[in-house]
Amino acid sequence: MANLFNDLFSYEFIIRAIIVGGLVALCAALLGVSLVLKRYSMIGDGLSHVAFGALSVAVACNLTPLYVAIPVVIIAAFALLKISDNSKIKSDAAIGLISTVSIAIGVIVIALSKGMNTDLYSYMFGSILAMTDVDVILSIVLSICVLVIFILFYNKIFAVTFDENFTKATGTKAGVFNLILSILTAITIVIGMRIMGTMLISSLIIFPSLTAMRVCKTFKTVVITSGIVSVICLFFGIVLSYVFSVPTGACIVLTNAIMFLIFSIFKR
Amino acid sequence: MKILSCENVSIYYDDVKAIQNITFDVDEGEYVCILGENGSGKSTLIRGILGLEKLESGEIKFLNGTNKNQIGYLPQQTIVQKNFPASVFEVVLSGFLNNKGFKPFYNKKEKELAIQNMKKVEIEDLKNTSYKELSGGQQQRVLLARALCSSKKLLVLDEPITGLDPVITNKMYKLIKDLNKQGMTIIMVSHDIHFAIKNASKIIHIKNKLIFNGTAQEYEKSDIGKTFLGGCNHG
């Protein structure tokens, strides 16, 4: 066991993955509690598809992927929240539309440029090898921003999650906090996609909070437990991926699923 | 002193005309009961006043220095909330947010006030209990305590006694009446017409349109009031 960890920590890319992944997992778990309770779970999924579209365009145009993806995904997140607020198209349908259109654009752009290269493949299914130094620094800075903003707005995020109408009716600008929530979610998803991949990133948002809600009864304990569970699952996911030489994102989803089962049994 | 005026307010849901051309005022310190049958647009009117529904036409204004962060609101419960993992204390405290501006955390005074308000509705022993484990009536009281935390001037209640047993119902009515005596303006949607006549200073009866606006005594004597009172007795 000690040998395993010695081996593991001798690789720089694994240490990077644990640091960036841990931070992203923490952000995703905290935001996830609110998103799941607001019935916005699938927004994470939709946004990751939008990010894929944006990334393929960025790669085709030779731009830095994160610089293109983050603003595009923030706009998409805002649009999705707006649509679910006041339109006749229900939000689940809206997410379906936006995510398939994004994937379609992505696939066409890829076909027109030079075909699926490794970089895009890594965005689809995640890779801990894909991160450059710039990615690592940017990811760390952004996730710390997300965490700080989340803590500062924690009480307000609770209020708009629990009862948006009440906050609006009593003079708090609920829209602003929804916007903050969607920006934070967008940033977290774009950063997390490098490790988890487009297809799997939404599990980081959904699983930890559902796991925490199996046993915890108050918002604060759900948020804290969710964060801890998420980081633990990410770590063991990376370990599993290293030991069995299988894709990291998939391992992280499985460790999350196992944790969910354990908590469900523990609840009884 | 007028604190609220509604002028020719209409609210439509797609093609359904929920309320049409409703005009009335609320003075400071009044106790207003909004009566009407199911589907008559009572809750819609309340939601319109609070800015939660888009007005088709007309205007709703808060006057004489009244603004929205002096309002307490007890909504009808939504399905999402019923299974929400939150402690009673967390929910009640969230009532203070409308006066916090950019300050991120609650201070000691607010926590003490929250506990006082919980005592008023007799839920102080449930402080750390999870909201989703409470009965409907207890949840209702938690939301009332939250409304008390946010209201400085105006308390808006949408069917406040839903799910409460008779003993608690009377206590809640007394609490609301006491608050009113201390100067709080009350706007309440209710089914309980006998209670309304006994306690309210003003009755507004709507059936998608305004069909009565006047004092409780006038209402009792009016044709519409008599019909409605009779109907309730037999019902």
Short mmCIF file of C-alpha atoms in Angstrom, two decimals:
data_model
loop_
_atom_site.label_atom_id
_atom_site.label_comp_id
_atom_site.label_asym_id
_atom_site.label_seq_id
_atom_site.Cartn_x
_atom_site.Cartn_y
_atom_site.Cartn_z
CA MET A 1 0.00 0.00 0.00
CA ALA A 2 2.74 2.42 1.01
CA ASN A 3 4.59 1.46 -2.14
CA LEU A 4 1.54 2.19 -4.23
CA PHE A 5 1.27 5.71 -2.84
CA ASN A 6 5.01 6.24 -3.24
CA ASP A 7 4.73 5.28 -6.89
CA LEU A 8 1.64 7.36 -7.35
CA PHE A 9 3.14 10.53 -5.95
CA SER A 10 6.32 10.16 -7.97
CA TYR A 11 4.42 11.16 -11.10
CA GLU A 12 4.03 14.88 -11.49
CA PHE A 13 0.93 14.55 -13.68
CA ILE A 14 -0.86 12.57 -10.98
CA ILE A 15 -0.10 15.15 -8.32
CA ARG A 16 -1.40 17.81 -10.70
CA ALA A 17 -4.53 15.80 -11.34
CA ILE A 18 -5.15 15.34 -7.62
CA ILE A 19 -4.72 19.05 -6.89
CA VAL A 20 -6.80 20.36 -9.78
CA GLY A 21 -9.28 17.50 -9.58
CA GLY A 22 -9.68 17.89 -5.82
CA LEU A 23 -10.45 21.59 -6.15
CA VAL A 24 -12.87 21.05 -9.02
CA ALA A 25 -14.55 18.18 -7.20
CA LEU A 26 -14.99 20.39 -4.16
CA CYS A 27 -16.49 23.26 -6.21
CA ALA A 28 -18.77 20.93 -8.14
CA ALA A 29 -20.02 19.26 -4.97
CA LEU A 30 -20.82 22.53 -3.21
CA LEU A 31 -22.63 24.00 -6.21
CA GLY A 32 -24.25 20.64 -6.87
CA VAL A 33 -26.26 20.73 -3.66
CA SER A 34 -28.02 23.85 -4.80
CA LEU A 35 -28.40 22.71 -8.41
CA VAL A 36 -29.86 19.33 -7.47
CA LEU A 37 -32.31 20.89 -5.02
CA LYS A 38 -33.39 23.46 -7.59
CA ARG A 39 -34.03 20.61 -10.06
CA TYR A 40 -31.26 21.90 -12.29
CA SER A 41 -29.16 18.71 -12.15
CA MET A 42 -29.04 18.34 -15.90
CA ILE A 43 -27.73 21.86 -16.43
CA GLY A 44 -24.28 20.47 -15.71
CA ASP A 45 -24.72 17.94 -18.45
CA GLY A 46 -26.03 20.51 -20.92
CA LEU A 47 -23.24 22.96 -20.18
CA SER A 48 -20.54 20.35 -20.65
CA HIS A 49 -21.90 19.70 -24.14
CA VAL A 50 -21.84 23.42 -24.87
CA ALA A 51 -18.26 23.47 -23.63
CA PHE A 52 -17.41 20.65 -26.03
CA GLY A 53 -18.81 22.66 -28.94
CA ALA A 54 -16.87 25.74 -27.85
CA LEU A 55 -13.66 23.75 -27.41
CA SER A 56 -13.81 22.20 -30.84
CA VAL A 57 -14.25 25.63 -32.38
CA ALA A 58 -11.34 26.93 -30.31
CA VAL A 59 -9.08 24.08 -31.37
CA ALA A 60 -10.05 24.55 -35.02
CA CYS A 61 -9.21 28.25 -34.80
CA ASN A 62 -6.03 27.59 -32.85
CA LEU A 63 -7.15 29.50 -29.77
CA THR A 64 -6.53 28.59 -26.12
CA PRO A 65 -9.47 26.29 -25.33
CA LEU A 66 -10.28 27.60 -21.84
CA TYR A 67 -10.39 31.24 -22.94
CA VAL A 68 -13.08 30.44 -25.49
CA ALA A 69 -15.02 27.86 -23.51
CA ILE A 70 -15.46 29.76 -20.25
CA PRO A 71 -17.27 32.84 -21.66
CA VAL A 72 -19.38 30.73 -24.05
CA VAL A 73 -20.46 28.38 -21.27
CA ILE A 74 -21.26 31.26 -18.91
CA ILE A 75 -23.55 32.73 -21.57
CA ALA A 76 -25.16 29.33 -22.11
CA ALA A 77 -25.69 28.88 -18.35
CA PHE A 78 -27.35 32.25 -18.12
CA ALA A 79 -29.54 31.49 -21.14
CA LEU A 80 -30.62 28.15 -19.69
CA LEU A 81 -31.63 29.73 -16.39
CA LYS A 82 -33.56 32.46 -18.22
CA ILE A 83 -35.34 29.96 -20.41
CA SER A 84 -36.41 27.84 -17.46
CA ASP A 85 -37.64 30.98 -15.72
CA ASN A 86 -40.06 32.39 -18.20
CA SER A 87 -40.56 30.38 -21.30
CA LYS A 88 -43.03 27.88 -22.59
CA ILE A 89 -40.16 25.52 -23.35
CA LYS A 90 -39.49 23.58 -20.15
CA SER A 91 -35.94 23.64 -18.87
CA ASP A 92 -35.26 19.92 -19.41
CA ALA A 93 -36.30 20.27 -23.04
CA ALA A 94 -34.26 23.46 -23.39
CA ILE A 95 -31.18 21.67 -22.07
CA GLY A 96 -31.76 18.85 -24.57
CA LEU A 97 -31.95 21.32 -27.44
CA ILE A 98 -28.92 23.37 -26.50
CA SER A 99 -26.68 20.39 -25.75
CA THR A 100 -27.41 18.52 -28.97
CA VAL A 101 -26.98 21.65 -31.08
CA SER A 102 -23.62 22.29 -29.40
CA ILE A 103 -22.41 18.75 -30.00
CA ALA A 104 -23.58 19.00 -33.61
CA ILE A 105 -21.63 22.22 -34.13
CA GLY A 106 -18.61 20.65 -32.46
CA VAL A 107 -18.69 17.54 -34.62
CA ILE A 108 -19.13 19.50 -37.85
CA VAL A 109 -16.29 21.87 -37.01
CA ILE A 110 -14.04 18.89 -36.23
CA ALA A 111 -14.94 17.18 -39.50
CA LEU A 112 -14.27 20.36 -41.48
CA SER A 113 -10.89 20.96 -39.86
CA LYS A 114 -8.63 17.97 -39.40
CA GLY A 115 -10.71 15.25 -37.81
CA MET A 116 -10.80 14.05 -34.23
CA ASN A 117 -7.38 14.66 -32.73
CA THR A 118 -6.20 13.51 -29.32
CA ASP A 119 -6.87 16.87 -27.73
CA LEU A 120 -10.57 16.75 -28.54
CA TYR A 121 -10.77 13.09 -27.64
CA SER A 122 -9.45 13.99 -24.21
CA TYR A 123 -12.18 16.56 -23.82
CA MET A 124 -14.80 13.98 -24.70
CA PHE A 125 -13.71 11.34 -22.20
CA GLY A 126 -11.27 13.15 -19.97
CA SER A 127 -7.56 12.73 -19.49
CA ILE A 128 -5.26 13.69 -16.69
CA LEU A 129 -2.37 13.78 -19.13
CA ALA A 130 -3.84 16.58 -21.17
CA MET A 131 -3.28 19.42 -18.76
CA THR A 132 -0.64 22.03 -19.55
CA ASP A 133 1.01 24.24 -16.93
CA VAL A 134 -1.25 27.14 -17.93
CA ASP A 135 -4.30 24.91 -17.49
CA VAL A 136 -3.17 23.89 -14.03
CA ILE A 137 -2.54 27.44 -12.80
CA LEU A 138 -5.74 28.77 -14.36
CA SER A 139 -7.75 25.90 -12.89
CA ILE A 140 -6.37 26.42 -9.42
CA VAL A 141 -6.99 30.17 -9.48
CA LEU A 142 -10.52 29.79 -10.84
CA SER A 143 -11.52 27.07 -8.40
CA ILE A 144 -10.28 29.11 -5.47
CA CYS A 145 -12.35 32.05 -6.77
CA VAL A 146 -15.39 29.78 -7.01
CA LEU A 147 -14.88 28.56 -3.43
CA VAL A 148 -14.45 32.06 -1.99
CA ILE A 149 -17.51 33.41 -3.81
CA PHE A 150 -19.53 30.38 -2.75
CA ILE A 151 -18.65 30.94 0.91
CA LEU A 152 -19.41 34.67 0.74
CA PHE A 153 -22.78 34.06 -0.89
CA TYR A 154 -23.56 30.87 0.99
CA ASN A 155 -26.57 32.24 2.87
CA LYS A 156 -27.99 33.88 -0.21
CA ILE A 157 -27.51 30.75 -2.28
CA PHE A 158 -29.35 28.84 0.43
CA ALA A 159 -32.22 31.33 0.32
CA VAL A 160 -32.69 31.28 -3.45
CA THR A 161 -32.43 27.51 -3.42
CA PHE A 162 -34.94 27.02 -0.66
CA ASP A 163 -37.50 29.56 -1.80
CA GLU A 164 -36.77 31.83 -4.70
CA ASN A 165 -40.18 33.48 -4.61
CA PHE A 166 -39.79 34.48 -1.00
CA THR A 167 -36.42 36.10 -1.65
CA LYS A 168 -37.82 37.96 -4.65
CA ALA A 169 -40.97 39.01 -2.82
CA THR A 170 -39.07 40.41 0.13
CA GLY A 171 -36.77 42.55 -1.93
CA THR A 172 -33.62 40.47 -2.45
CA LYS A 173 -32.46 40.33 -6.05
CA ALA A 174 -32.78 36.60 -6.58
CA GLY A 175 -31.81 36.93 -10.24
CA VAL A 176 -28.35 38.17 -9.30
CA PHE A 177 -27.70 35.13 -7.13
CA ASN A 178 -28.99 32.78 -9.78
CA LEU A 179 -26.60 34.44 -12.18
CA ILE A 180 -23.71 34.01 -9.74
CA LEU A 181 -24.67 30.36 -9.31
CA SER A 182 -24.70 29.81 -13.06
CA ILE A 183 -21.36 31.56 -13.62
CA LEU A 184 -19.73 29.49 -10.89
CA THR A 185 -21.22 26.31 -12.34
CA ALA A 186 -20.03 27.19 -15.83
CA ILE A 187 -16.46 27.81 -14.67
CA THR A 188 -16.39 24.61 -12.63
CA ILE A 189 -17.62 22.52 -15.53
CA VAL A 190 -15.14 23.88 -18.04
CA ILE A 191 -12.23 23.25 -15.68
CA GLY A 192 -13.50 19.83 -14.63
CA MET A 193 -14.01 18.62 -18.20
CA ARG A 194 -10.28 18.09 -18.71
CA ILE A 195 -10.24 15.32 -16.13
CA MET A 196 -13.78 14.02 -16.32
CA GLY A 197 -14.65 14.55 -19.95
CA THR A 198 -17.80 15.98 -21.51
CA MET A 199 -19.74 12.80 -21.03
CA LEU A 200 -19.04 12.34 -17.34
CA ILE A 201 -18.58 15.75 -15.71
CA SER A 202 -22.19 16.08 -14.57
CA SER A 203 -21.67 13.17 -12.19
CA LEU A 204 -19.33 15.39 -10.14
CA ILE A 205 -22.25 17.75 -9.63
CA ILE A 206 -25.00 15.26 -8.98
CA PHE A 207 -23.47 12.33 -7.08
CA PRO A 208 -21.84 13.94 -4.03
CA SER A 209 -24.88 15.97 -3.04
CA LEU A 210 -27.25 13.03 -3.48
CA THR A 211 -24.88 10.89 -1.42
CA ALA A 212 -24.78 13.51 1.32
CA MET A 213 -28.55 13.88 1.29
CA ARG A 214 -28.88 10.16 2.06
CA VAL A 215 -27.77 10.78 5.64
CA CYS A 216 -27.62 14.53 6.32
CA LYS A 217 -30.63 16.57 7.35
CA THR A 218 -29.53 20.19 7.30
CA PHE A 219 -28.26 22.32 4.44
CA LYS A 220 -24.92 23.03 6.07
CA THR A 221 -24.15 19.38 6.82
CA VAL A 222 -25.25 18.37 3.33
CA VAL A 223 -22.91 20.95 1.78
CA ILE A 224 -19.94 20.00 3.96
CA THR A 225 -20.44 16.24 3.62
CA SER A 226 -20.93 16.58 -0.09
CA GLY A 227 -17.61 18.42 -0.42
CA ILE A 228 -15.72 15.84 1.64
CA VAL A 229 -17.30 12.87 -0.15
CA SER A 230 -16.50 14.38 -3.50
CA VAL A 231 -12.81 14.93 -2.76
CA ILE A 232 -12.42 11.42 -1.29
CA CYS A 233 -14.10 9.84 -4.32
CA LEU A 234 -11.93 11.83 -6.68
CA PHE A 235 -8.77 10.70 -4.92
CA PHE A 236 -9.69 7.02 -4.93
CA GLY A 237 -10.90 7.33 -8.48
CA ILE A 238 -7.46 8.51 -9.55
CA VAL A 239 -5.81 5.72 -7.53
CA LEU A 240 -8.02 3.10 -9.17
CA SER A 241 -7.35 4.55 -12.58
CA TYR A 242 -3.60 4.33 -11.94
CA VAL A 243 -3.68 0.79 -10.55
CA PHE A 244 -5.81 -0.70 -13.33
CA SER A 245 -4.69 1.65 -16.12
CA VAL A 246 -8.24 2.63 -17.04
CA PRO A 247 -9.68 6.11 -17.79
CA THR A 248 -9.73 8.44 -14.79
CA GLY A 249 -13.12 10.07 -15.33
CA ALA A 250 -14.88 6.74 -15.47
CA CYS A 251 -13.16 5.57 -12.27
CA ILE A 252 -14.22 8.72 -10.45
CA VAL A 253 -17.84 8.16 -11.48
CA LEU A 254 -17.65 4.58 -10.20
CA THR A 255 -16.13 5.52 -6.84
CA ASN A 256 -18.93 8.07 -6.50
CA ALA A 257 -21.50 5.43 -7.30
CA ILE A 258 -20.01 3.05 -4.72
CA MET A 259 -20.02 5.80 -2.11
CA PHE A 260 -23.66 6.52 -2.92
CA LEU A 261 -24.52 2.85 -2.34
CA ILE A 262 -22.60 2.74 0.93
CA PHE A 263 -24.43 5.83 2.20
CA SER A 264 -27.77 4.40 1.08
CA ILE A 265 -27.17 1.21 3.07
CA PHE A 266 -25.86 3.19 6.03
CA LYS A 267 -29.08 5.18 6.05
CA ARG A 268 -31.26 2.16 6.80
CA MET B 1 -51.19 56.98 5.22
CA LYS B 2 -51.29 54.94 2.05
CA ILE B 3 -48.51 52.36 1.74
CA LEU B 4 -49.76 50.40 -1.24
CA SER B 5 -51.90 51.20 -4.22
CA CYS B 6 -53.18 48.83 -6.91
CA GLU B 7 -54.68 50.52 -9.93
CA ASN B 8 -56.60 48.61 -12.60
CA VAL B 9 -54.40 45.58 -12.14
CA SER B 10 -54.90 42.71 -14.58
CA ILE B 11 -52.88 39.49 -14.67
CA TYR B 12 -53.34 36.87 -17.38
CA TYR B 13 -51.90 33.38 -17.66
CA ASP B 14 -51.69 32.87 -21.40
CA ASP B 15 -55.38 33.22 -22.28
CA VAL B 16 -56.79 32.77 -18.79
CA LYS B 17 -57.78 36.10 -17.29
CA ALA B 18 -56.81 35.41 -13.67
CA ILE B 19 -57.63 38.89 -12.41
CA GLN B 20 -59.01 41.90 -14.20
CA ASN B 21 -59.05 45.61 -13.40
CA ILE B 22 -58.61 45.38 -9.67
CA THR B 23 -58.18 48.67 -7.85
CA PHE B 24 -57.69 49.16 -4.13
CA ASP B 25 -55.41 50.86 -1.57
CA VAL B 26 -53.88 49.71 1.68
CA ASP B 27 -53.23 52.16 4.51
CA GLU B 28 -50.53 51.76 7.11
CA GLY B 29 -51.72 49.66 10.05
CA GLU B 30 -54.67 48.13 8.22
CA TYR B 31 -55.65 44.49 8.48
CA VAL B 32 -56.80 43.51 5.00
CA CYS B 33 -58.44 40.18 4.25
CA ILE B 34 -58.70 39.06 0.65
CA LEU B 35 -61.62 36.68 0.24
CA GLY B 36 -62.86 34.65 -2.70
CA GLU B 37 -63.57 31.13 -3.83
CA ASN B 38 -60.97 28.71 -5.16
CA GLY B 39 -59.66 29.92 -8.49
CA SER B 40 -60.90 33.46 -7.94
CA GLY B 41 -57.39 34.88 -8.28
CA LYS B 42 -56.59 35.64 -4.62
CA SER B 43 -53.10 34.17 -4.64
CA THR B 44 -52.45 35.65 -8.08
CA LEU B 45 -53.30 39.09 -6.74
CA ILE B 46 -50.94 38.61 -3.80
CA ARG B 47 -48.17 37.38 -6.09
CA GLY B 48 -48.78 40.36 -8.33
CA ILE B 49 -48.41 42.74 -5.39
CA LEU B 50 -45.13 41.08 -4.45
CA GLY B 51 -43.77 41.33 -7.99
CA LEU B 52 -43.88 37.60 -8.69
CA GLU B 53 -46.33 37.85 -11.60
CA LYS B 54 -46.11 40.01 -14.68
CA LEU B 55 -48.90 42.53 -14.86
CA GLU B 56 -50.91 42.57 -18.08
CA SER B 57 -51.97 46.11 -17.33
CA GLY B 58 -52.35 48.49 -14.41
CA GLU B 59 -49.89 49.52 -11.77
CA ILE B 60 -48.89 48.43 -8.28
CA LYS B 61 -47.00 50.98 -6.20
CA PHE B 62 -45.52 50.97 -2.72
CA LEU B 63 -45.90 54.47 -1.29
CA ASN B 64 -44.56 56.75 1.43
CA GLY B 65 -41.16 55.19 1.81
CA THR B 66 -42.36 51.61 1.85
CA ASN B 67 -40.11 49.22 0.00
CA LYS B 68 -39.91 45.54 -0.59
CA ASN B 69 -37.33 44.72 2.02
CA GLN B 70 -39.80 45.68 4.74
CA ILE B 71 -42.15 42.93 3.66
CA GLY B 72 -42.67 39.53 5.22
CA TYR B 73 -44.30 36.89 3.05
CA LEU B 74 -45.81 33.55 3.94
CA PRO B 75 -46.31 31.70 0.65
CA GLN B 76 -48.24 28.56 0.00
CA GLN B 77 -45.75 25.73 0.14
CA THR B 78 -44.20 24.31 -2.99
CA ILE B 79 -43.37 20.66 -3.56
CA VAL B 80 -39.62 21.29 -3.74
CA GLN B 81 -39.55 22.69 -0.24
CA LYS B 82 -41.29 19.80 1.40
CA ASN B 83 -38.27 17.51 1.01
CA PHE B 84 -35.61 20.12 1.47
CA PRO B 85 -32.65 19.25 3.72
CA ALA B 86 -32.45 22.32 5.94
CA SER B 87 -32.70 22.85 9.66
CA VAL B 88 -35.55 24.92 11.03
CA PHE B 89 -33.04 27.51 12.21
CA GLU B 90 -31.48 27.83 8.76
CA VAL B 91 -34.88 28.46 7.21
CA VAL B 92 -35.99 31.01 9.80
CA LEU B 93 -32.70 32.92 9.61
CA SER B 94 -33.01 33.27 5.84
CA GLY B 95 -35.81 35.76 6.56
CA PHE B 96 -33.20 38.35 7.48
CA LEU B 97 -31.45 38.31 4.11
CA ASN B 98 -33.52 41.12 2.62
CA ASN B 99 -31.89 43.59 4.97
CA LYS B 100 -28.34 42.33 4.83
CA GLY B 101 -27.16 43.88 1.57
CA PHE B 102 -23.70 42.52 0.82
CA LYS B 103 -22.93 41.36 4.34
CA PRO B 104 -22.37 37.63 3.96
CA PHE B 105 -23.13 36.21 7.41
CA TYR B 106 -25.79 36.55 10.12
CA ASN B 107 -24.86 38.40 13.30
CA LYS B 108 -25.68 37.58 16.91
CA LYS B 109 -28.62 39.97 17.13
CA GLU B 110 -30.28 38.36 14.13
CA LYS B 111 -29.81 34.91 15.59
CA GLU B 112 -31.42 36.02 18.85
CA LEU B 113 -34.33 37.64 17.02
CA ALA B 114 -34.80 34.47 14.99
CA ILE B 115 -35.11 32.48 18.21
CA GLN B 116 -37.62 34.98 19.59
CA ASN B 117 -39.72 34.63 16.46
CA MET B 118 -39.53 30.86 16.73
CA LYS B 119 -40.82 31.15 20.29
CA LYS B 120 -43.73 33.25 19.06
CA VAL B 121 -44.92 30.42 16.82
CA GLU B 122 -43.88 27.75 19.35
CA ILE B 123 -41.24 25.96 17.36
CA GLU B 124 -38.13 26.85 19.40
CA ASP B 125 -37.65 23.21 20.43
CA LEU B 126 -37.48 22.25 16.74
CA LYS B 127 -34.50 24.55 16.09
CA ASN B 128 -32.12 21.84 14.85
CA THR B 129 -34.72 19.53 13.39
CA SER B 130 -34.74 18.98 9.67
CA TYR B 131 -37.47 20.88 7.84
CA LYS B 132 -38.45 17.83 5.82
CA GLU B 133 -39.20 15.78 8.92
CA LEU B 134 -41.83 18.22 10.17
CA SER B 135 -45.56 17.89 9.74
CA GLY B 136 -47.34 20.25 7.34
CA GLY B 137 -48.53 22.41 10.20
CA GLN B 138 -45.07 22.67 11.72
CA GLN B 139 -43.58 23.59 8.34
CA GLN B 140 -46.20 26.30 8.02
CA ARG B 141 -45.16 27.75 11.37
CA VAL B 142 -41.48 27.68 10.36
CA LEU B 143 -42.35 29.71 7.28
CA LEU B 144 -44.36 32.10 9.41
CA ALA B 145 -41.38 32.62 11.73
CA ARG B 146 -39.26 33.35 8.66
CA ALA B 147 -41.84 35.87 7.45
CA LEU B 148 -41.71 37.56 10.87
CA CYS B 149 -37.94 37.92 10.50
CA SER B 150 -38.24 39.75 7.21
CA SER B 151 -41.22 41.98 7.95
CA LYS B 152 -40.70 45.47 9.26
CA LYS B 153 -43.86 47.09 8.03
CA LEU B 154 -46.03 44.76 5.98
CA LEU B 155 -46.84 41.09 6.43
CA VAL B 156 -48.41 39.26 3.48
CA LEU B 157 -49.95 35.87 4.27
CA ASP B 158 -51.31 33.43 1.71
CA GLU B 159 -53.64 31.02 3.49
CA PRO B 160 -51.61 31.08 6.71
CA ILE B 161 -53.57 28.44 8.59
CA THR B 162 -53.48 25.65 6.00
CA GLY B 163 -52.69 22.41 7.77
CA LEU B 164 -52.86 23.81 11.29
CA ASP B 165 -54.95 22.25 14.03
CA PRO B 166 -57.64 24.40 15.71
CA VAL B 167 -55.60 25.22 18.82
CA ILE B 168 -52.62 26.42 16.83
CA THR B 169 -54.91 28.17 14.35
CA ASN B 170 -56.33 30.32 17.13
CA LYS B 171 -52.87 31.07 18.45
CA MET B 172 -51.71 32.09 14.98
CA TYR B 173 -54.70 34.36 14.49
CA LYS B 174 -54.03 35.96 17.85
CA LEU B 175 -50.37 36.42 16.99
CA ILE B 176 -51.26 38.09 13.69
CA LYS B 177 -53.80 40.31 15.44
CA ASP B 178 -51.21 41.30 18.07
CA LEU B 179 -48.69 42.17 15.40
CA ASN B 180 -51.33 44.30 13.74
CA LYS B 181 -52.00 46.12 17.03
CA GLN B 182 -48.28 46.84 17.29
CA GLY B 183 -48.51 48.65 13.96
CA MET B 184 -47.78 45.96 11.38
CA THR B 185 -49.90 46.17 8.24
CA ILE B 186 -51.40 42.79 7.34
CA ILE B 187 -52.63 41.52 3.99
CA MET B 188 -54.04 38.03 4.26
CA VAL B 189 -55.66 35.63 1.83
CA SER B 190 -58.19 33.51 3.64
CA HIS B 191 -61.02 31.04 3.29
CA ASP B 192 -62.16 31.65 6.82
CA ILE B 193 -64.81 34.31 6.32
CA HIS B 194 -66.10 34.37 9.91
CA PHE B 195 -62.64 35.01 11.19
CA ALA B 196 -62.11 37.68 8.56
CA ILE B 197 -65.20 39.61 9.61
CA LYS B 198 -64.21 39.45 13.25
CA ASN B 199 -60.63 40.60 12.84
CA ALA B 200 -60.00 42.41 9.60
CA SER B 201 -60.41 46.14 9.21
CA LYS B 202 -60.89 45.87 5.47
CA ILE B 203 -62.37 43.14 3.28
CA ILE B 204 -61.56 42.73 -0.37
CA HIS B 205 -63.68 40.11 -2.11
CA ILE B 206 -62.66 39.11 -5.60
CA LYS B 207 -63.98 36.80 -8.23
CA ASN B 208 -61.41 37.51 -10.92
CA LYS B 209 -62.80 41.03 -10.71
CA LEU B 210 -63.23 43.15 -7.62
CA ILE B 211 -66.71 42.56 -6.21
CA PHE B 212 -66.36 44.12 -2.78
CA ASN B 213 -63.99 46.58 -1.14
CA GLY B 214 -64.92 48.04 2.25
CA THR B 215 -64.93 47.52 6.00
CA ALA B 216 -65.88 44.25 7.66
CA GLN B 217 -69.15 45.72 8.97
CA GLU B 218 -70.16 46.92 5.52
CA TYR B 219 -69.31 43.52 4.13
CA GLU B 220 -71.52 41.72 6.64
CA LYS B 221 -74.47 43.87 5.57
CA SER B 222 -73.83 43.68 1.83
CA ASP B 223 -75.59 41.23 -0.46
CA ILE B 224 -72.38 39.59 -1.53
CA GLY B 225 -71.31 39.22 2.09
CA LYS B 226 -74.62 37.69 3.10
CA THR B 227 -74.51 35.17 0.26
CA PHE B 228 -70.97 34.20 1.03
CA LEU B 229 -71.56 33.95 4.78
CA GLY B 230 -74.69 31.87 4.19
CA GLY B 231 -72.88 29.63 1.77
CA CYS B 232 -70.14 28.99 4.24
CA ASN B 233 -72.54 28.15 7.06
CA HIS B 234 -74.26 25.53 4.99
CA GLY B 235 -71.06 24.28 3.48
#
